[in-house]
């Protein structure tokens, strides 16, 4: 029995994600994660003694991605610049799951999560957030309206009632969606997807496998360039500050990151990196 088109597409998305991770490991052998088990190293002195900073990053079109035969990305370039200025090497540890990034930070597998977390996140009670790095927001990804009366097209937050929004499992956007449900006094259903990243969810919306996804505006804008059928004009969250995170037992590492970020954000190097991935400052 031949598989239907929907299952073929889902298989393709999974294959793309798997291929990207395989290429990442093959192309950057010096950054292969340290074999398990990894002894906990919580603060800057421990990191400096080894000379290696272990950074967890998500593989996507903004944070970190393969460009030709090299790694690129906003967060990737920033963490590399921090390490260079402190005489450290970076062990890039790709992790698509937000929950697993948090678990790895708590256990000492990662020294820093170099992916942005909302600065107002309730998670700040269980970890330490750096000084804000960027201002951005979460947006609704849907297909463009096919007619003025297209019942699937969301024109306002009130129209989200009883709809199902797909998000990456553990996404910080989940709290905002719950709050949005309270604001419209109705239920907004959430489907947390564990095996796909935001770009795979966007592709699933574009090809009609799901109707709605919520993801970072920067990632959505990058995807829209190659998927003109999607609409990303509806904001889900307010524009807010996003930060990196370190273990709550790492105050010296936090101070080192904060002091460096405050200086670096005033530099032309930061402006160039920001423009390259976000298109302006």
XYZ file of C-alpha atoms in Angstrom, residues 75-203:
129
model
C 23.781 33.136 18.625
C 26.611 31.037 17.218
C 28.616 34.137 16.255
C 27.964 35.813 19.602
C 29.026 32.838 21.732
C 32.116 32.345 19.565
C 33.010 36.042 20.012
C 32.592 35.752 23.799
C 34.781 32.654 23.931
C 37.455 34.233 21.715
C 37.633 37.309 23.939
C 38.039 35.095 27.019
C 40.589 32.674 25.576
C 38.139 29.777 25.450
C 37.056 27.268 22.831
C 33.363 26.563 22.304
C 31.985 23.029 22.252
C 28.743 23.515 20.324
C 26.146 21.036 21.566
C 23.120 21.030 19.220
C 19.840 20.317 20.992
C 16.456 20.876 19.349
C 14.373 20.182 22.457
C 13.841 23.191 24.729
C 13.141 20.877 27.685
C 16.356 18.938 27.081
C 18.353 22.160 26.915
C 16.976 23.049 30.332
C 17.731 19.548 31.684
C 21.280 19.688 30.328
C 21.874 23.062 31.944
C 20.560 21.850 35.314
C 22.713 18.697 35.225
C 25.906 20.500 34.172
C 26.023 18.950 30.702
C 25.789 22.467 29.241
C 27.432 25.595 30.618
C 25.137 28.007 28.793
C 21.979 27.900 26.721
C 22.865 30.252 23.877
C 19.303 30.473 22.583
C 17.064 33.315 23.641
C 14.588 32.842 26.482
C 12.017 35.543 27.327
C 13.408 37.692 30.131
C 10.041 37.579 31.928
C 9.971 33.777 31.796
C 8.849 32.000 35.002
C 11.883 29.787 34.387
C 14.069 32.553 35.795
C 13.397 31.096 39.256
C 15.262 27.902 38.290
C 18.113 29.381 36.226
C 19.979 32.642 35.686
C 19.200 34.819 32.687
C 21.764 37.121 31.142
C 21.277 40.754 30.324
C 18.831 41.053 27.387
C 20.364 40.276 24.009
C 17.602 41.022 21.499
C 14.061 42.369 21.277
C 11.675 40.103 19.411
C 8.294 38.405 19.534
C 6.342 35.257 18.716
C 4.025 35.222 15.699
C 1.232 33.074 14.332
C 2.157 31.183 11.173
C -0.813 30.385 8.916
C -1.559 30.139 5.215
C -2.642 33.274 3.408
C -6.377 33.700 2.923
C -7.738 32.155 -0.257
C -10.780 34.437 -0.237
C -12.256 37.296 1.843
C -14.423 34.719 3.642
C -11.711 32.098 4.277
C -12.825 30.602 7.609
C -9.347 29.254 8.413
C -7.638 32.626 8.237
C -7.094 34.286 11.637
C -7.643 38.039 11.524
C -7.668 38.800 15.254
C -6.858 37.165 18.568
C -10.566 36.573 19.165
C -10.574 34.212 16.181
C -8.068 31.958 17.981
C -10.857 30.582 20.179
C -11.146 26.792 19.885
C -8.262 26.671 17.377
C -5.239 24.376 17.808
C -1.826 26.030 17.710
C 1.226 23.827 17.159
C 4.432 24.708 19.002
C 7.756 23.044 19.660
C 7.527 21.043 22.889
C 8.459 23.170 25.878
C 8.410 26.415 23.896
C 8.376 29.619 25.984
C 5.448 30.690 23.769
C 3.162 28.254 25.601
C 2.757 30.528 28.617
C 1.858 33.450 26.362
C -0.766 31.358 24.538
C -2.360 30.410 27.876
C -2.437 34.083 28.862
C -3.928 34.956 25.481
C -6.698 32.440 26.117
C -7.464 34.221 29.403
C -7.511 37.572 27.594
C -10.091 36.419 25.031
C -11.986 34.427 27.693
C -11.949 31.258 25.620
C -9.894 28.119 25.085
C -6.939 28.004 22.715
C -5.717 24.450 22.239
C -1.980 23.763 22.166
C -0.274 20.801 20.528
C 3.327 20.460 21.685
C 5.407 18.765 18.977
C 8.504 16.968 20.216
C 10.237 15.690 17.087
C 10.186 18.821 14.901
C 11.753 22.254 15.187
C 10.076 25.564 14.297
C 11.109 25.475 10.643
C 9.573 22.021 10.171
C 6.324 23.285 11.742
C 6.318 26.258 9.377
C 6.796 23.906 6.418
